[in-house]
mmCIF file of C-alpha atoms in Angstrom:
data_model
loop_
_atom_site.group_PDB
_atom_site.id
_atom_site.type_symbol
_atom_site.label_atom_id
_atom_site.label_comp_id
_atom_site.label_asym_id
_atom_site.label_seq_id
_atom_site.Cartn_x
_atom_site.Cartn_y
_atom_site.Cartn_z
ATOM 1 C CA MET A 1 146.240 47.716 206.961
ATOM 2 C CA THR A 2 149.349 45.744 207.807
ATOM 3 C CA ALA A 3 149.884 43.806 211.032
ATOM 4 C CA SER A 4 152.216 45.306 213.586
ATOM 5 C CA PRO A 5 155.585 43.605 213.983
ATOM 6 C CA SER A 6 155.384 41.082 216.757
ATOM 7 C CA HIS A 7 158.333 42.583 218.592
ATOM 8 C CA LEU A 8 156.428 45.892 219.038
ATOM 9 C CA LEU A 9 153.384 44.297 220.700
ATOM 10 C CA PRO A 10 153.138 44.235 224.517
ATOM 11 C CA ALA A 11 153.996 40.904 226.018
ATOM 12 C CA PRO A 12 150.942 39.005 227.253
ATOM 13 C CA ALA A 13 150.561 38.907 231.021
ATOM 14 C CA SER A 14 151.846 35.714 232.510
ATOM 15 C CA ARG A 15 149.121 33.716 234.237
ATOM 16 C CA SER A 16 151.679 32.530 236.750
ATOM 17 C CA SER A 17 152.893 36.004 237.733
ATOM 18 C CA GLY A 18 152.229 37.076 241.339
ATOM 19 C CA PRO A 19 150.126 40.012 242.563
ATOM 20 C CA ARG A 20 151.300 43.502 241.736
ATOM 21 C CA GLY A 21 151.636 46.681 243.771
ATOM 22 C CA ASN A 22 150.828 46.495 247.474
ATOM 23 C CA THR A 23 148.773 43.305 247.259
ATOM 24 C CA GLY A 24 151.689 40.991 247.994
ATOM 25 C CA PRO A 25 152.717 39.290 251.231
ATOM 26 C CA ALA A 26 154.018 42.518 252.804
ATOM 27 C CA ALA A 27 150.527 44.023 252.819
ATOM 28 C CA LEU A 28 148.852 41.002 254.391
ATOM 29 C CA PRO A 29 149.917 41.704 258.020
ATOM 30 C CA LYS A 30 148.581 45.256 257.668
ATOM 31 C CA ALA A 31 145.241 43.995 256.425
ATOM 32 C CA ARG A 32 145.053 41.443 259.231
ATOM 33 C CA ALA A 33 145.868 44.103 261.832
ATOM 34 C CA LEU A 34 143.014 46.274 260.570
ATOM 35 C CA VAL A 35 140.617 43.335 260.643
ATOM 36 C CA GLU A 36 141.669 42.487 264.214
ATOM 37 C CA ALA A 37 141.027 46.098 265.231
ATOM 38 C CA LEU A 38 137.502 46.051 263.774
ATOM 39 C CA PRO A 39 135.646 44.782 266.898
ATOM 40 C CA TRP A 40 137.367 47.375 269.102
ATOM 41 C CA LEU A 41 136.630 50.165 266.640
ATOM 42 C CA ALA A 42 133.009 49.081 266.223
ATOM 43 C CA ARG A 43 132.504 48.961 269.993
ATOM 44 C CA HIS A 44 134.029 52.394 270.551
ATOM 45 C CA ARG A 45 132.806 54.238 267.452
ATOM 46 C CA GLY A 46 131.078 57.452 268.468
ATOM 47 C CA LYS A 47 132.296 57.055 272.059
ATOM 48 C CA THR A 48 134.391 59.581 273.942
ATOM 49 C CA ILE A 49 137.865 58.518 275.047
ATOM 50 C CA VAL A 50 139.774 60.758 277.451
ATOM 51 C CA ILE A 51 143.542 60.373 277.219
ATOM 52 C CA LYS A 52 145.939 61.762 279.790
ATOM 53 C CA PHE A 53 149.263 62.584 278.135
ATOM 54 C CA GLY A 54 152.289 63.165 280.328
ATOM 55 C CA GLY A 55 155.529 61.781 281.659
ATOM 56 C CA ASN A 56 158.734 61.292 279.702
ATOM 57 C CA ALA A 57 156.799 60.900 276.457
ATOM 58 C CA MET A 58 156.240 64.658 276.513
ATOM 59 C CA GLY A 59 159.975 65.317 276.224
ATOM 60 C CA ASP A 60 160.666 62.878 273.395
ATOM 61 C CA GLY A 61 160.006 64.179 269.884
ATOM 62 C CA SER A 62 159.329 60.794 268.296
ATOM 63 C CA LEU A 63 156.978 59.744 271.111
ATOM 64 C CA LYS A 64 155.068 63.025 270.855
ATOM 65 C CA ALA A 65 154.696 62.623 267.097
ATOM 66 C CA ALA A 66 153.540 59.003 267.484
ATOM 67 C CA PHE A 67 151.023 60.045 270.137
ATOM 68 C CA ALA A 68 149.594 62.725 267.837
ATOM 69 C CA GLN A 69 149.252 60.160 265.033
ATOM 70 C CA ASP A 70 147.440 57.769 267.380
ATOM 71 C CA VAL A 71 144.959 60.434 268.455
ATOM 72 C CA LEU A 72 144.302 61.426 264.858
ATOM 73 C CA PHE A 73 143.742 57.781 263.913
ATOM 74 C CA LEU A 74 141.110 57.475 266.636
ATOM 75 C CA ARG A 75 139.384 60.618 265.429
ATOM 76 C CA HIS A 76 139.320 59.474 261.790
ATOM 77 C CA ALA A 77 138.113 56.028 262.874
ATOM 78 C CA GLY A 78 134.986 57.592 264.352
ATOM 79 C CA LEU A 79 135.970 57.876 268.012
ATOM 80 C CA ARG A 80 135.927 61.102 270.001
ATOM 81 C CA PRO A 81 139.325 61.642 271.644
ATOM 82 C CA VAL A 82 139.846 64.301 274.304
ATOM 83 C CA VAL A 83 143.394 64.974 275.519
ATOM 84 C CA VAL A 84 144.310 66.235 278.989
ATOM 85 C CA HIS A 85 147.980 66.932 279.571
ATOM 86 C CA GLY A 86 150.385 67.777 282.325
ATOM 87 C CA GLY A 87 153.950 68.938 281.890
ATOM 88 C CA GLY A 88 156.053 67.893 284.848
ATOM 89 C CA PRO A 89 159.447 67.667 283.107
ATOM 90 C CA GLN A 90 158.950 71.002 281.340
ATOM 91 C CA ILE A 91 157.801 72.701 284.538
ATOM 92 C CA ASP A 92 160.806 71.298 286.421
ATOM 93 C CA ALA A 93 163.138 72.621 283.731
ATOM 94 C CA GLN A 94 161.649 76.124 283.767
ATOM 95 C CA LEU A 95 161.613 76.303 287.555
ATOM 96 C CA GLY A 96 165.270 75.246 287.538
ATOM 97 C CA ARG A 97 166.151 77.984 285.055
ATOM 98 C CA LEU A 98 164.493 80.508 287.350
ATOM 99 C CA GLY A 99 166.222 79.129 290.445
ATOM 100 C CA LEU A 100 162.962 77.907 291.995
ATOM 101 C CA GLU A 101 162.694 74.652 293.920
ATOM 102 C CA SER A 102 160.698 71.635 292.703
ATOM 103 C CA ARG A 103 159.216 69.819 295.679
ATOM 104 C CA PHE A 104 156.523 67.168 295.981
ATOM 105 C CA GLU A 105 154.264 65.877 298.736
ATOM 106 C CA ALA A 106 152.340 62.601 298.226
ATOM 107 C CA GLY A 107 153.091 62.767 294.512
ATOM 108 C CA LEU A 108 151.738 66.330 294.111
ATOM 109 C CA ARG A 109 153.788 69.406 293.243
ATOM 110 C CA VAL A 110 154.066 72.006 295.983
ATOM 111 C CA THR A 111 152.956 75.143 294.120
ATOM 112 C CA THR A 112 153.699 78.607 295.486
ATOM 113 C CA ASP A 113 152.151 81.691 293.874
ATOM 114 C CA GLU A 114 155.411 82.256 291.998
ATOM 115 C CA ALA A 115 155.533 78.629 290.863
ATOM 116 C CA MET A 116 151.880 78.855 289.753
ATOM 117 C CA ASP A 117 152.803 81.570 287.271
ATOM 118 C CA VAL A 118 155.414 79.228 285.811
ATOM 119 C CA VAL A 119 153.004 76.278 285.717
ATOM 120 C CA ARG A 120 150.409 78.359 283.881
ATOM 121 C CA MET A 121 152.941 79.665 281.381
ATOM 122 C CA VAL A 122 154.503 76.275 280.639
ATOM 123 C CA LEU A 123 151.277 74.274 280.366
ATOM 124 C CA ALA A 124 149.221 76.706 278.301
ATOM 125 C CA GLY A 125 152.003 78.517 276.472
ATOM 126 C CA GLN A 126 154.434 75.715 275.680
ATOM 127 C CA VAL A 127 153.257 72.137 276.143
ATOM 128 C CA GLN A 128 149.723 72.675 274.897
ATOM 129 C CA ARG A 129 150.847 74.673 271.858
ATOM 130 C CA GLU A 130 153.346 71.983 270.819
ATOM 131 C CA LEU A 131 150.727 69.243 271.026
ATOM 132 C CA VAL A 132 148.062 71.285 269.232
ATOM 133 C CA GLY A 133 150.604 72.057 266.523
ATOM 134 C CA LEU A 134 151.434 68.382 266.005
ATOM 135 C CA LEU A 135 147.762 67.458 265.711
ATOM 136 C CA ASN A 136 147.042 70.309 263.330
ATOM 137 C CA GLU A 137 149.816 69.338 260.930
ATOM 138 C CA HIS A 138 147.237 66.980 259.428
ATOM 139 C CA GLY A 139 144.233 69.298 259.355
ATOM 140 C CA PRO A 140 142.307 71.820 261.490
ATOM 141 C CA HIS A 141 141.433 69.330 264.218
ATOM 142 C CA ALA A 142 142.851 70.344 267.611
ATOM 143 C CA VAL A 143 141.718 73.201 269.828
ATOM 144 C CA GLY A 144 143.731 74.150 272.920
ATOM 145 C CA MET A 145 142.183 75.352 276.165
ATOM 146 C CA THR A 146 142.744 75.218 279.906
ATOM 147 C CA GLY A 147 140.424 74.114 282.649
ATOM 148 C CA GLU A 148 139.767 77.752 283.513
ATOM 149 C CA ASP A 149 138.378 78.523 280.016
ATOM 150 C CA ALA A 150 134.557 78.668 279.913
ATOM 151 C CA ARG A 151 134.720 77.633 283.593
ATOM 152 C CA LEU A 152 135.392 74.090 282.486
ATOM 153 C CA MET A 153 136.915 73.081 285.838
ATOM 154 C CA THR A 154 136.444 74.621 289.249
ATOM 155 C CA ALA A 155 138.669 73.629 292.170
ATOM 156 C CA VAL A 156 139.305 74.311 295.839
ATOM 157 C CA LYS A 157 142.579 74.168 297.697
ATOM 158 C CA ARG A 158 143.843 70.639 298.221
ATOM 159 C CA TYR A 159 145.736 69.491 301.284
ATOM 160 C CA VAL A 160 147.732 66.289 301.608
ATOM 161 C CA ASP A 161 147.894 63.932 304.550
ATOM 162 C CA ALA A 162 151.378 63.639 306.049
ATOM 163 C CA GLY A 163 151.348 61.355 309.051
ATOM 164 C CA GLY A 164 147.783 62.276 309.942
ATOM 165 C CA LYS A 165 148.422 65.982 309.553
ATOM 166 C CA ALA A 166 146.932 68.136 306.760
ATOM 167 C CA VAL A 167 149.757 69.846 304.872
ATOM 168 C CA ASP A 168 149.222 72.979 302.764
ATOM 169 C CA ILE A 169 150.921 72.527 299.383
ATOM 170 C CA GLY A 170 150.045 75.929 297.958
ATOM 171 C CA ARG A 171 147.995 76.539 294.848
ATOM 172 C CA VAL A 172 147.172 72.902 294.237
ATOM 173 C CA GLY A 173 143.507 72.249 293.601
ATOM 174 C CA GLU A 174 140.945 69.507 294.028
ATOM 175 C CA VAL A 175 138.338 69.578 291.248
ATOM 176 C CA THR A 176 134.876 70.202 292.684
ATOM 177 C CA HIS A 177 132.892 70.891 289.523
ATOM 178 C CA VAL A 178 133.217 70.241 285.797
ATOM 179 C CA ASP A 179 131.052 71.977 283.184
ATOM 180 C CA PRO A 180 131.801 69.894 280.066
ATOM 181 C CA GLY A 181 129.550 71.862 277.707
ATOM 182 C CA VAL A 182 132.349 73.524 275.759
ATOM 183 C CA VAL A 183 134.233 70.218 275.382
ATOM 184 C CA ARG A 184 131.076 68.446 274.153
ATOM 185 C CA ALA A 185 130.492 71.216 271.614
ATOM 186 C CA LEU A 186 134.034 70.910 270.268
ATOM 187 C CA VAL A 187 133.851 67.122 270.056
ATOM 188 C CA GLU A 188 130.498 67.218 268.269
ATOM 189 C CA ASP A 189 132.059 69.627 265.771
ATOM 190 C CA GLY A 190 134.757 67.047 265.011
ATOM 191 C CA ARG A 191 137.488 68.822 266.988
ATOM 192 C CA ILE A 192 140.025 67.351 269.378
ATOM 193 C CA PRO A 193 140.117 69.325 272.644
ATOM 194 C CA VAL A 194 143.601 69.562 274.190
ATOM 195 C CA ILE A 195 143.224 70.673 277.792
ATOM 196 C CA SER A 196 145.836 71.965 280.234
ATOM 197 C CA SER A 197 145.254 70.902 283.836
ATOM 198 C CA ILE A 198 144.573 74.318 285.364
ATOM 199 C CA ALA A 199 141.281 75.121 287.124
ATOM 200 C CA ARG A 200 139.603 78.337 288.229
ATOM 201 C CA SER A 201 139.227 78.908 291.937
ATOM 202 C CA GLY A 202 135.921 77.997 293.530
ATOM 203 C CA ASP A 203 136.322 80.904 295.935
ATOM 204 C CA ALA A 204 134.501 83.861 294.362
ATOM 205 C CA LYS A 205 136.896 86.475 295.784
ATOM 206 C CA ASP A 206 139.962 84.482 294.731
ATOM 207 C CA ALA A 207 138.504 83.832 291.256
ATOM 208 C CA ALA A 208 137.705 87.530 290.802
ATOM 209 C CA GLY A 209 141.380 88.252 291.356
ATOM 210 C CA GLY A 210 142.405 85.757 288.703
ATOM 211 C CA GLY A 211 143.017 82.949 291.155
ATOM 212 C CA VAL A 212 143.640 79.546 289.610
ATOM 213 C CA PHE A 213 144.862 76.183 290.832
ATOM 214 C CA ASN A 214 147.372 73.702 289.533
ATOM 215 C CA VAL A 215 145.464 70.424 289.250
ATOM 216 C CA ASN A 216 147.224 67.097 288.890
ATOM 217 C CA ALA A 217 146.655 66.049 285.269
ATOM 218 C CA ASP A 218 145.638 62.500 286.235
ATOM 219 C CA THR A 219 143.008 63.912 288.572
ATOM 220 C CA ALA A 220 141.791 66.413 285.970
ATOM 221 C CA ALA A 221 141.511 63.739 283.261
ATOM 222 C CA ALA A 222 139.510 61.467 285.558
ATOM 223 C CA ALA A 223 137.117 64.257 286.561
ATOM 224 C CA LEU A 224 136.578 65.243 282.945
ATOM 225 C CA ALA A 225 136.081 61.623 281.828
ATOM 226 C CA ALA A 226 133.373 61.172 284.463
ATOM 227 C CA ALA A 227 131.657 64.459 283.555
ATOM 228 C CA LEU A 228 131.632 63.534 279.869
ATOM 229 C CA GLY A 229 130.385 60.006 280.516
ATOM 230 C CA ALA A 230 133.420 58.745 278.618
ATOM 231 C CA GLU A 231 133.712 55.147 277.544
ATOM 232 C CA THR A 232 137.385 54.919 278.463
ATOM 233 C CA LEU A 233 140.084 56.773 280.357
ATOM 234 C CA LEU A 234 143.638 56.068 279.166
ATOM 235 C CA VAL A 235 146.494 57.260 281.384
ATOM 236 C CA LEU A 236 149.991 57.250 279.875
ATOM 237 C CA THR A 237 152.674 56.525 282.449
ATOM 238 C CA ASP A 238 156.419 55.891 282.624
ATOM 239 C CA VAL A 239 155.948 52.269 283.698
ATOM 240 C CA GLU A 240 154.331 49.197 282.145
ATOM 241 C CA GLY A 241 151.396 49.231 284.538
ATOM 242 C CA VAL A 242 150.717 48.339 288.167
ATOM 243 C CA TYR A 243 153.253 45.781 289.352
ATOM 244 C CA ALA A 244 152.081 42.825 291.400
ATOM 245 C CA ASP A 245 155.048 42.746 293.795
ATOM 246 C CA TRP A 246 157.438 45.593 293.039
ATOM 247 C CA PRO A 247 160.440 45.676 293.428
ATOM 248 C CA HIS A 248 160.635 41.905 293.806
ATOM 249 C CA SER A 249 158.849 41.254 290.509
ATOM 250 C CA ASP A 250 158.085 43.184 287.324
ATOM 251 C CA GLU A 251 154.919 41.192 286.654
ATOM 252 C CA VAL A 252 152.106 43.567 285.727
ATOM 253 C CA ILE A 253 148.595 43.118 287.105
ATOM 254 C CA PRO A 254 146.446 43.040 283.943
ATOM 255 C CA ARG A 255 143.093 43.793 285.556
ATOM 256 C CA LEU A 256 141.744 45.233 288.813
ATOM 257 C CA THR A 257 138.244 45.872 290.070
ATOM 258 C CA ALA A 258 137.516 49.132 291.858
ATOM 259 C CA ALA A 259 137.478 47.381 295.238
ATOM 260 C CA GLU A 260 140.797 45.673 294.577
ATOM 261 C CA LEU A 261 142.394 48.943 293.541
ATOM 262 C CA ALA A 262 141.054 50.811 296.567
ATOM 263 C CA GLU A 263 142.756 48.238 298.786
ATOM 264 C CA LEU A 264 145.994 48.485 296.808
ATOM 265 C CA VAL A 265 146.357 52.286 296.523
ATOM 266 C CA PRO A 266 147.943 52.906 299.968
ATOM 267 C CA ARG A 267 150.775 50.530 299.062
ATOM 268 C CA LEU A 268 151.630 52.181 295.748
ATOM 269 C CA SER A 269 154.577 54.484 295.112
ATOM 270 C CA ALA A 270 153.853 58.186 295.545
ATOM 271 C CA GLY A 271 153.958 58.892 291.808
ATOM 272 C CA MET A 272 151.424 56.165 291.003
ATOM 273 C CA ILE A 273 148.907 57.178 293.664
ATOM 274 C CA PRO A 274 147.310 60.128 291.753
ATOM 275 C CA LYS A 275 147.130 58.022 288.574
ATOM 276 C CA MET A 276 145.390 55.097 290.224
ATOM 277 C CA GLU A 277 143.168 57.321 292.355
ATOM 278 C CA GLY A 278 142.106 58.948 289.094
ATOM 279 C CA CYS A 279 141.298 55.573 287.535
ATOM 280 C CA LEU A 280 139.357 54.605 290.647
ATOM 281 C CA TYR A 281 137.341 57.830 290.592
ATOM 282 C CA ALA A 282 136.560 57.401 286.900
ATOM 283 C CA VAL A 283 135.180 53.861 287.099
ATOM 284 C CA ASN A 284 133.244 54.701 290.276
ATOM 285 C CA ASN A 285 131.586 57.601 288.430
ATOM 286 C CA GLY A 286 130.318 56.099 285.209
ATOM 287 C CA VAL A 287 133.405 55.503 283.043
ATOM 288 C CA ARG A 288 133.257 51.928 281.744
ATOM 289 C CA THR A 289 136.982 51.228 281.950
ATOM 290 C CA ALA A 290 140.229 52.986 282.852
ATOM 291 C CA ARG A 291 143.688 51.813 281.916
ATOM 292 C CA VAL A 292 147.250 52.841 282.667
ATOM 293 C CA ILE A 293 149.631 52.139 279.782
ATOM 294 C CA ASP A 294 153.327 52.627 279.080
ATOM 295 C CA GLY A 295 153.757 55.972 277.332
ATOM 296 C CA ARG A 296 157.435 55.230 276.660
ATOM 297 C CA VAL A 297 156.371 52.852 273.882
ATOM 298 C CA GLU A 298 155.647 54.396 270.489
ATOM 299 C CA HIS A 299 151.993 54.114 269.451
ATOM 300 C CA SER A 300 151.025 52.789 272.878
ATOM 301 C CA VAL A 301 147.500 54.170 272.385
ATOM 302 C CA LEU A 302 146.989 52.302 269.113
ATOM 303 C CA MET A 303 148.405 49.169 270.674
ATOM 304 C CA GLN A 304 145.280 49.122 272.821
ATOM 305 C CA ILE A 305 143.373 48.557 269.588
ATOM 306 C CA PHE A 306 145.644 46.068 267.890
ATOM 307 C CA ALA A 307 146.390 44.124 271.083
ATOM 308 C CA GLY A 308 142.738 43.998 272.050
ATOM 309 C CA GLY A 309 143.392 46.242 275.026
ATOM 310 C CA GLY A 310 145.885 43.753 276.368
ATOM 311 C CA THR A 311 148.682 45.976 277.720
ATOM 312 C CA GLY A 312 149.072 47.899 280.956
ATOM 313 C CA THR A 313 146.621 47.573 283.838
ATOM 314 C CA GLU A 314 142.878 47.851 283.297
ATOM 315 C CA VAL A 315 140.547 49.047 286.055
ATOM 316 C CA VAL A 316 136.856 48.157 285.892
ATOM 317 C CA PRO A 317 133.861 48.847 288.137
ATOM 318 C CA ASP A 318 133.110 46.297 290.831
ATOM 319 C CA GLY A 319 131.547 43.204 289.348
ATOM 320 C CA GLY A 320 134.347 42.747 286.798
ATOM 321 C CA ALA A 321 136.592 39.704 286.805
ATOM 322 C CA ARG A 322 138.998 39.638 289.748
ATOM 323 C CA SER A 323 142.735 39.427 289.180
ATOM 324 C CA ALA A 324 144.334 36.238 290.372
ATOM 325 C CA ARG A 325 147.540 38.173 291.111
ATOM 326 C CA VAL A 326 146.206 41.000 293.235
ATOM 327 C CA ALA A 327 146.705 39.028 296.453
ATOM 328 C CA THR A 328 150.478 39.251 295.935
ATOM 329 C CA ALA A 329 150.520 43.000 295.414
#
């Protein structure tokens, strides 16, 4: 047997050569980010997280796709995400096409019977289906439903206070009861419930006639989070958080106790009131923490993991650390 010519033999590996494949410097930040996320993931593994999805993020394709990826990451990391969504921009657009007026009182949509038909169609037939479709591009994970399915949410007519006078705003509901059994069953089966903020009427005669209410999605998410005993409520907004002294400053208050928030709510803008009232309700009813975050930022949900929960405004039950900035709000 003759020796092979030396020029046909593979060159010996150089001992001084660097790492191959994805083990070089570019991969190191990714590994570090995962390690930094470990305490958050360990603390929340197996816990339910209710996420309210809405605002301008719902009309931006890249933001919707990023949101779906974030929710799927949470699910595969061992958390139990539940999504509650609104659809304000889409409802406005459809009402406009039909020549119907969009009007708000105290941050809530005035909903006539005719507008309720549009709300129901847009939320359950358009917005929900798009979000379920995005989540299911990566496997059979998401299941769409509304608050009227399996009597998940029951509501009564809600009135708003306008100068000390109760104003009727139509088929807008206040959640009075949540039966979370169907959501728990889906979550335990590894599914991701995607829930439209519509509730059945608590009036038996009205309900028998198919009566439903349009429920503010922030309010619905908070009620569901409390009923599920969720660890966290995340509310995506179109701002960075609660500002300490808007419009004079864009400094965000990082943390508020329930008592601090209750004092602050009357001074908030109309659009922020339902969001912060929802956070307040959640932490006063068993949810460990609620946070409003900027939904205009891609992967804002995952940033709560990689930033240690350091963005937006966090609301905690009374007894949590007070914010040094709340006095300027």
